[in-house]
Short mmCIF file of C-alpha atoms in Angstrom, two decimals:
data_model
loop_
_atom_site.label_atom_id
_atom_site.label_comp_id
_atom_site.label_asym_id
_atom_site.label_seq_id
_atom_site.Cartn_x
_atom_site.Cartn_y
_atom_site.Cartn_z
CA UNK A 1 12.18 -4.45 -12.41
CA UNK A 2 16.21 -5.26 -12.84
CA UNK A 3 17.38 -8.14 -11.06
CA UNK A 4 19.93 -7.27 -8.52
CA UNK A 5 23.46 -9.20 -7.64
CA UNK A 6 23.36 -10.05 -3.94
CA UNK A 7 27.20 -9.49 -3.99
CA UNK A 8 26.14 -5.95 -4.87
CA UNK A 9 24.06 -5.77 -1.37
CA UNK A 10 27.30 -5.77 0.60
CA UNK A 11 29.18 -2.38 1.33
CA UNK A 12 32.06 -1.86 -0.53
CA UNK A 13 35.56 -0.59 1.32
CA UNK A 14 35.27 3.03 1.47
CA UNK A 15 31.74 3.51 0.42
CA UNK A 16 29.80 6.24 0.54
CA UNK A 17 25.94 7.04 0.79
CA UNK A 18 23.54 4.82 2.50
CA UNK A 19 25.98 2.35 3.25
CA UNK A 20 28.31 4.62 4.80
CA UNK A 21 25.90 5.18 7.64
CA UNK A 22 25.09 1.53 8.33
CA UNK A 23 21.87 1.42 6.16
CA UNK A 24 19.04 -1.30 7.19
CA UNK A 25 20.22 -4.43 4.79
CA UNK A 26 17.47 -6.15 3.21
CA UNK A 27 16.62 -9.02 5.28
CA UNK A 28 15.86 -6.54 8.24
CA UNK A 29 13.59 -4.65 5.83
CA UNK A 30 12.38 -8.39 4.83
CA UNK A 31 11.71 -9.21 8.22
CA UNK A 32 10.04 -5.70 9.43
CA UNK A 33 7.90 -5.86 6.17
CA UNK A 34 6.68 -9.31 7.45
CA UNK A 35 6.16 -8.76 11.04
CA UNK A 36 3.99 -5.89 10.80
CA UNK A 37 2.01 -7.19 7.43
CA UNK A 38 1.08 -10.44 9.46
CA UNK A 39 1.28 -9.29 12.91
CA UNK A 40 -1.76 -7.00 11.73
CA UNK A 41 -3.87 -9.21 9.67
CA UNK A 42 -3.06 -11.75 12.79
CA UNK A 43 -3.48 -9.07 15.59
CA UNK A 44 -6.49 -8.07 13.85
CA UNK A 45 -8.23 -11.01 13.98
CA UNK A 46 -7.67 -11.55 17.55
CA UNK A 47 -8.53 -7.71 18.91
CA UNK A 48 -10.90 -7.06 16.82
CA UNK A 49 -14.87 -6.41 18.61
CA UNK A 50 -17.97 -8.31 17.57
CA UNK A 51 -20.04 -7.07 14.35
CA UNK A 52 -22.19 -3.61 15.59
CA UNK A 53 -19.36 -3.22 18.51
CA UNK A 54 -17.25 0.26 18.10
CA UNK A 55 -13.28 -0.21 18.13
CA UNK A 56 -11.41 0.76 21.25
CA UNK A 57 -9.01 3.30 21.88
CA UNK A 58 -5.63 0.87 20.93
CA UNK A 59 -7.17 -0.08 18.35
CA UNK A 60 -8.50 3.02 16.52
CA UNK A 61 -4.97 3.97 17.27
CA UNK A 62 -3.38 1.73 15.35
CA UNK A 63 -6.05 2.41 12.52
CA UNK A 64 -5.38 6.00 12.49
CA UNK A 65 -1.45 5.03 11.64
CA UNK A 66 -1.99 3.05 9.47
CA UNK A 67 -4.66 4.72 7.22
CA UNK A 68 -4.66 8.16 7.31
CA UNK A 69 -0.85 8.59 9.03
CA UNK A 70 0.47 6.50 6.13
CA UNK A 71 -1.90 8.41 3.22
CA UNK A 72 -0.20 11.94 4.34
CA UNK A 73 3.05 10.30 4.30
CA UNK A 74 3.12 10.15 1.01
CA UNK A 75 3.22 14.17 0.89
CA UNK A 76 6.68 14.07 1.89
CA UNK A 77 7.96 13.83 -1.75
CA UNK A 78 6.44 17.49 -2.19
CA UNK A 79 9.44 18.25 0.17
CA UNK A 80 12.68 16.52 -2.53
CA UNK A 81 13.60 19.30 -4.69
CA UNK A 82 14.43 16.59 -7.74
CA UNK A 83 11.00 15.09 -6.79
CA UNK A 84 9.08 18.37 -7.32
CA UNK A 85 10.64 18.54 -10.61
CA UNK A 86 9.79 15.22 -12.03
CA UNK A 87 6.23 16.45 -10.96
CA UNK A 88 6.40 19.77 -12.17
CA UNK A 89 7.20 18.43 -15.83
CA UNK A 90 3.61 15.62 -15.38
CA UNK A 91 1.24 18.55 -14.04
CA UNK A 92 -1.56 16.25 -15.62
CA UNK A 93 -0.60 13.27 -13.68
CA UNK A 94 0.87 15.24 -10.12
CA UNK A 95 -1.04 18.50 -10.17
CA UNK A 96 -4.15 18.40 -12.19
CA UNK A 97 -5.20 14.95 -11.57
CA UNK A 98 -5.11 15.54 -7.66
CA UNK A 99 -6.56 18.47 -7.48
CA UNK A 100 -9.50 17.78 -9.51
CA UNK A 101 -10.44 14.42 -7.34
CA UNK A 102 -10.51 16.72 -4.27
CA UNK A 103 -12.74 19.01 -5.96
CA UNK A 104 -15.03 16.63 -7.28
CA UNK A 105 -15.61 14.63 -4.66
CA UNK A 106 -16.31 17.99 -2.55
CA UNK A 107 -18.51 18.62 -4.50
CA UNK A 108 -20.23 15.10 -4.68
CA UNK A 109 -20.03 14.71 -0.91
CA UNK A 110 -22.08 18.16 -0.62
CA UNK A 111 -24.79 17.55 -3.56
CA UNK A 112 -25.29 13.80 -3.27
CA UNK A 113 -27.69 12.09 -0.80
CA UNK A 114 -26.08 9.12 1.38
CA UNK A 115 -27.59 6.49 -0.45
CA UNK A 116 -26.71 7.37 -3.99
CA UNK A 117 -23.15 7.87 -1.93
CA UNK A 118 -22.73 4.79 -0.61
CA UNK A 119 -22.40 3.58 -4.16
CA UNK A 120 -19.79 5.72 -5.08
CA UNK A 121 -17.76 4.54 -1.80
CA UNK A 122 -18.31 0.80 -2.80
CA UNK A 123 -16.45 2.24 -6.05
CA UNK A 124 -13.47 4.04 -3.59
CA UNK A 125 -13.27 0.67 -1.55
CA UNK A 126 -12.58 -1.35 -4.84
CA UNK A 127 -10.18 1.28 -6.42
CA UNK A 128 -8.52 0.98 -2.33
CA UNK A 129 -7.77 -2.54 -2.21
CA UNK A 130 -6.86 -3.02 -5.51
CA UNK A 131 -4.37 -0.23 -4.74
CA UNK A 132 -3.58 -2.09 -1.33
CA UNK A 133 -2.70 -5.41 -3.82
CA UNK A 134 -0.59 -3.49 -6.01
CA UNK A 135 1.56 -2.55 -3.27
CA UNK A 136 1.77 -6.47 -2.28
CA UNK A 137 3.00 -7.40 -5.84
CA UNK A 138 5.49 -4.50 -5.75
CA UNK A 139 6.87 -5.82 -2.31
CA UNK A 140 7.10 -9.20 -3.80
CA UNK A 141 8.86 -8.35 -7.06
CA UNK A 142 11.03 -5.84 -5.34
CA UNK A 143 12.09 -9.11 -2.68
CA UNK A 144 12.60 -11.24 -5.70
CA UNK A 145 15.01 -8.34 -7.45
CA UNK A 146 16.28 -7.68 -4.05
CA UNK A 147 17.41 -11.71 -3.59
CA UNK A 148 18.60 -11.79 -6.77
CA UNK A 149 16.06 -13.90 -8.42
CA UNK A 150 15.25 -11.24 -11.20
CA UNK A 151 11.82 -10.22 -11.75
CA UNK A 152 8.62 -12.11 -11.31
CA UNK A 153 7.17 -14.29 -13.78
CA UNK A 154 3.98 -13.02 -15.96
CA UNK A 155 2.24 -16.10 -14.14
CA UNK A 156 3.27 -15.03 -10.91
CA UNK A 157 2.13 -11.40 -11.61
CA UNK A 158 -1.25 -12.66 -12.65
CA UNK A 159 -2.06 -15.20 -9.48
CA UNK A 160 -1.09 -12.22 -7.42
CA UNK A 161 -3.57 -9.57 -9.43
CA UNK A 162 -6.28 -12.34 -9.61
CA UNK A 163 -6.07 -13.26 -5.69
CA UNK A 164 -6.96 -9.48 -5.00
CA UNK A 165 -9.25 -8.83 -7.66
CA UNK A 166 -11.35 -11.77 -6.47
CA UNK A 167 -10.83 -10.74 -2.76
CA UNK A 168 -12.01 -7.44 -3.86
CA UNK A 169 -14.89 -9.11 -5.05
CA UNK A 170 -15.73 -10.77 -2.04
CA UNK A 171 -15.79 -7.47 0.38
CA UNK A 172 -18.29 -6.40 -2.59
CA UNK A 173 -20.91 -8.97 -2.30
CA UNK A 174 -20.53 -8.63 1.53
CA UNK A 175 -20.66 -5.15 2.31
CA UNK A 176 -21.43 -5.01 5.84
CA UNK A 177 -17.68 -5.96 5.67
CA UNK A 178 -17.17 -2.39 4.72
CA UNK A 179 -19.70 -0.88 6.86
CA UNK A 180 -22.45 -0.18 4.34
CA UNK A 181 -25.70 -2.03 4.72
CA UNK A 182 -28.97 -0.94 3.68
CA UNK A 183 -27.54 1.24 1.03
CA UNK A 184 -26.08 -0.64 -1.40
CA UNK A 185 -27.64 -3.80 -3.55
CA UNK A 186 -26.55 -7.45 -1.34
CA UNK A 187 -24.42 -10.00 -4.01
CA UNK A 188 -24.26 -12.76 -1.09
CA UNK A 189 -25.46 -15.18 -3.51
CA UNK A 190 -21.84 -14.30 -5.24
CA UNK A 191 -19.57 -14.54 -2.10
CA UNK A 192 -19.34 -18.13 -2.14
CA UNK A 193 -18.26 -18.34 -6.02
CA UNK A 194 -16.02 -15.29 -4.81
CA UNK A 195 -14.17 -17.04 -2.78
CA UNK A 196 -13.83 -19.98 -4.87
CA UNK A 197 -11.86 -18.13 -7.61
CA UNK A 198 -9.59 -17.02 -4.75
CA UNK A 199 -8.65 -20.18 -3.59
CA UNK A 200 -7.54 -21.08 -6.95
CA UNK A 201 -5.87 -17.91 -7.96
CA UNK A 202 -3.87 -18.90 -4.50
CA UNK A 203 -3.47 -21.90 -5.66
CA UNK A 204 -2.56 -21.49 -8.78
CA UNK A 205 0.12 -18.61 -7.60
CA UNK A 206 1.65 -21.61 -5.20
CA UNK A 207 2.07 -24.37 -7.98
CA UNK A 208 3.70 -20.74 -10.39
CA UNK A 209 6.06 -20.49 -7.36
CA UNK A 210 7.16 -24.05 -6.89
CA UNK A 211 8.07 -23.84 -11.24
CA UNK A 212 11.15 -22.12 -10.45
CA UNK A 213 13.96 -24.20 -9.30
CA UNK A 214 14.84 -24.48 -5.57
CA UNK A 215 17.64 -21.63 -5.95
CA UNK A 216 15.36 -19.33 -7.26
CA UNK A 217 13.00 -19.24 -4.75
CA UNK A 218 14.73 -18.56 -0.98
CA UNK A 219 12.56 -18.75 1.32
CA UNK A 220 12.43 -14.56 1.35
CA UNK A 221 11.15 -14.33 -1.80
CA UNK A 222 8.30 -17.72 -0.89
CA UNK A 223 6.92 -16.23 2.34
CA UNK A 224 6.64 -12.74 0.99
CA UNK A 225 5.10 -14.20 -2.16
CA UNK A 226 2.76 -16.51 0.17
CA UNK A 227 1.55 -13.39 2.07
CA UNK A 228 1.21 -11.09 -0.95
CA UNK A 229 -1.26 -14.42 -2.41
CA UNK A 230 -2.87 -14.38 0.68
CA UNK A 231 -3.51 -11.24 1.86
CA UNK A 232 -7.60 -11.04 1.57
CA UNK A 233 -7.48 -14.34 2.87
CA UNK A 234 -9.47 -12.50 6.39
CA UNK A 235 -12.36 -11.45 3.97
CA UNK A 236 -13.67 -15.31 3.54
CA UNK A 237 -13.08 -16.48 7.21
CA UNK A 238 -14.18 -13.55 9.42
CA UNK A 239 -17.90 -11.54 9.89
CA UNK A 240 -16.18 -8.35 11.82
CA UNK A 241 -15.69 -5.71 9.99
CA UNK A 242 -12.70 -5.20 12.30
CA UNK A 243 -11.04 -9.00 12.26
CA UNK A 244 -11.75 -8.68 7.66
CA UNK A 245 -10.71 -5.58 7.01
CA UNK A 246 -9.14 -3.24 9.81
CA UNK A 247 -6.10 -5.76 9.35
CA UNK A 248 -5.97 -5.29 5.87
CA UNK A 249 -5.94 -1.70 6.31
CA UNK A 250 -2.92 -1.61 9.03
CA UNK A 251 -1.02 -3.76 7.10
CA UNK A 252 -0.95 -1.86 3.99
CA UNK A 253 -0.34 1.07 5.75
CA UNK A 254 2.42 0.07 8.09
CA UNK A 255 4.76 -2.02 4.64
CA UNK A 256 4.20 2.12 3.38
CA UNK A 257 5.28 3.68 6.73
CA UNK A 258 8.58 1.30 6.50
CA UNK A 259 9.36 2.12 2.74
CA UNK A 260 8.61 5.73 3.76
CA UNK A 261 11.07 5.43 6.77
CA UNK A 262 13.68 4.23 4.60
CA UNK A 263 13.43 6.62 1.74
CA UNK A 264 13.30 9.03 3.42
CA UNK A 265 16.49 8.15 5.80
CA UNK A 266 18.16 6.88 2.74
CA UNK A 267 18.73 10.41 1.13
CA UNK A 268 22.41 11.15 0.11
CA UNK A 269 23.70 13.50 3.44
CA UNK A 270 25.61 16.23 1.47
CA UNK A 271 21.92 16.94 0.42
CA UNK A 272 19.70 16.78 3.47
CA UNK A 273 20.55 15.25 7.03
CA UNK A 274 18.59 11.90 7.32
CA UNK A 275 17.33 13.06 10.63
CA UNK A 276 15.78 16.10 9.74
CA UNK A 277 14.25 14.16 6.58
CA UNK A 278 12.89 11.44 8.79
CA UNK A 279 11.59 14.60 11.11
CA UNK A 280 10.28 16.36 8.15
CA UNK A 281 8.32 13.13 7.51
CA UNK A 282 7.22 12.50 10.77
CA UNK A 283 5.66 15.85 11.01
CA UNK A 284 4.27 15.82 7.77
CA UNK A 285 2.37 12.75 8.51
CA UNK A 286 1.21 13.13 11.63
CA UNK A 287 -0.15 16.91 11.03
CA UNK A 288 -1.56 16.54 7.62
CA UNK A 289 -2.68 12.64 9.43
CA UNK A 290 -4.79 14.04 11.74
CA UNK A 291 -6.90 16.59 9.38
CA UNK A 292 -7.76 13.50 6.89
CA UNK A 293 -9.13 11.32 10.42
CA UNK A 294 -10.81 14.76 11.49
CA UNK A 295 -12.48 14.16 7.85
CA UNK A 296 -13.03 10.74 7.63
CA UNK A 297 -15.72 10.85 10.46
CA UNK A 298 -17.87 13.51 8.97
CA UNK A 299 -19.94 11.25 6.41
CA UNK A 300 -23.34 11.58 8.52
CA UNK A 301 -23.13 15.40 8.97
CA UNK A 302 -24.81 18.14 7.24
CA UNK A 303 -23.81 19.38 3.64
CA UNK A 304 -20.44 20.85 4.95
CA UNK A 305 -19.27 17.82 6.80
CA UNK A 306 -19.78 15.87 3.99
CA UNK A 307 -17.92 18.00 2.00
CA UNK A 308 -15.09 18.08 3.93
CA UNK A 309 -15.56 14.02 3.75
CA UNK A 310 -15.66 14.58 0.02
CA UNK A 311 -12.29 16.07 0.28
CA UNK A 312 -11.12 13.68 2.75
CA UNK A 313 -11.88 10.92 -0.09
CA UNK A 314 -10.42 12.67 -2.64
CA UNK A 315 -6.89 13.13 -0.63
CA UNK A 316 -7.22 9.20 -0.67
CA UNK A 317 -7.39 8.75 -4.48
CA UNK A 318 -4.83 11.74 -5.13
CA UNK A 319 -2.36 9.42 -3.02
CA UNK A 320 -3.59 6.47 -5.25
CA UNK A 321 -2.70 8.52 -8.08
CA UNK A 322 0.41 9.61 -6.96
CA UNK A 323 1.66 6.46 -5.81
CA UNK A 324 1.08 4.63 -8.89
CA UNK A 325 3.53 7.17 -10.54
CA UNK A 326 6.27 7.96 -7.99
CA UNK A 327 6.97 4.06 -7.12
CA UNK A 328 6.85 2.92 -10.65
CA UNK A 329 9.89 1.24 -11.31
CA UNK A 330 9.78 0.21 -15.05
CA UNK A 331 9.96 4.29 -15.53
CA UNK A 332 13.40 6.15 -14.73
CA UNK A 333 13.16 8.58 -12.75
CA UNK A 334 11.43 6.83 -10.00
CA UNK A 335 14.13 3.48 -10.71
CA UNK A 336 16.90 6.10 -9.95
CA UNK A 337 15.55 8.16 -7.37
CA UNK A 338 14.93 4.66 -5.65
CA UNK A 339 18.34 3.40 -6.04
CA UNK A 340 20.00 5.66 -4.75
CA UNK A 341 17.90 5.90 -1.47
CA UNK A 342 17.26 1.88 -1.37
CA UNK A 343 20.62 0.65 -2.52
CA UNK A 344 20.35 -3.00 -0.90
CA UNK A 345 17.00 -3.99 -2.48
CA UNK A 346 17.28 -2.34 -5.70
CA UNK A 347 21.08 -2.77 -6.40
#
């Protein structure tokens, strides 16, 4: 990722575009991105019910924005003309590759018994988070671009990747944390050595941090750093499903809902009004939101629920798919498309 002047965050006399509309300036984003990312692994923690106990009505609430509202979100790019193109010319990557996870998993989620299932969802969990942690690094590099620190370090990249993986790791061997007991083999004996490995991958990503100098490391760039490092921390310290991973869950989902927002209100006006692309998004989300949590609850019906929960799954790794390609920034299109939306992060 380019490293990006902080002189060049400021509005210029006479500017036009984002700026000319009093776009959100980086430490607001900063701040937002923050908030909500530790306000929910925080907020889950404290709300969440007992092991066995259902979630309440807030809280599924919140769950339903920030996991299936923010997954549908992404469908919004299917609605930028110069977006549709860059997919049109990839069909393998935007067209064929999503289409043929939501076949096949309708078709596994109708043929396949619940047990052999469950295995295939601990597979789905560990492709989820390891999306979730990919987003984290992104946020991190993109504050360490945005603060003009230039891109991360390889060693910084890695404690980041390694903290996740081994987090990851730990919902694995403990997979009542995701709901699934009886199914799937127990690693408990693992969990311990699990979280080991995290603890140094955090630590190592903290002594990688303090190797810059003291200018190269605001305290933007530390604390979003910290929390990317951090983020599974609730795995090791909590038995809910709810206080572990709910929080997780929001979190991701709510730093997507905010670069959403701002993308989409970030569009150039002579092309579309930022209102009615922040409406177009909104409706998009919410609509296309509420069929995938319609879907997600069929897993213990009869052959055509589970298809439909098949589907449902699928939806989730097309958006994996597609968001691994569309917020790519070493590629062009997406660096440019970006830009010009995101002016004051990406310069």
């Amino acid at each position: 990722m380019p490293a990006v002047d902080p002189a060049r965050t400021r509005p210029r006399a006479g500017a036009i575009g984002p700026y000319a509309s009093g776009a959100v300036p980086r430490d607001v984003w900063l701040c937002v991105t923050l908030l909500l990312t530790l306000g929910s692994l925080l907020g889950a923690a404290l709300a969440a019910p007992p092991a066995g106990v259902g979630a309440g009505r807030g809280f599924g609430l919140l769950l339903f924005l920030g996991s299936s509202v923010h997954v549908a979100s992404s469908a919004w790019f299917c609605t930028v003309p110069e977006v549709r193109r860059f997919m049109a010319a990839r069909r393998g990557r935007y067209v064929a590759a999503p289409i043929g996870l939501v076949a096949g998993m309708t078709v596994l989620g109708a043929l396949v018994p619940p047990k052999p299932f469950a295995l295939l969802l601990l597979a789905f969990f560990a492709w989820q988070f390891f999306h979730f942690q990919k987003q984290n690094l992104g946020l991190a590099a993109l504050a360490s671009a945005a603060y003009g620190t230039g891109p991360l370090r390889p060693g910084e990249r890695l404690a980041v990747t390694a903290a996740g993986v081994f987090g990851i790791l730990g919902l694995l061997c403990h997979p009542a944390l995701l709901q699934l007991t009886g199914s799937v083999p127990r690693l408990t004996a693992l969990f311990p050595f699990a979280a080991a490995l995290f603890a140094a991958s955090v630590g190592y990503g903290v002594v990688q941090l303090l190797r810059r100098r003291p200018e190269q490391r605001p305290w933007q760039v530390a604390v979003l750093f910290g929390t990317a490092l951090g983020f599974f921390l609730p795995v090791f310290l909590f038995d809910s499903p709810y206080a572990a991973v709910a929080g997780l869950t929001m979190a991701h989902g709510f730093q997507y809902l905010v670069m959403m927002g701002l993308v989409a209100g970030g569009g150039p006006v002579e092309r579309i009004p930022r209102l009615i692309s922040l409406a177009v998004l909104l409706n998009v989300a919410l609509l296309l939101g509420l069929l995938l949590n319609l879907a997600s609850h069929l897993h213990s019906g009869g052959p055509v629920e589970r298809a439909l929960y098949g589907a449902y799954l699928g939806a989730v790794m097309a958006h994996f798919v597609l968001d691994a390609g569309l917020w790519r920034l070493r590629d062009a299109f997406p660096r440019a498309f970006l830009r010009e939306r995101l002016p004051y992060l990406l310069g």
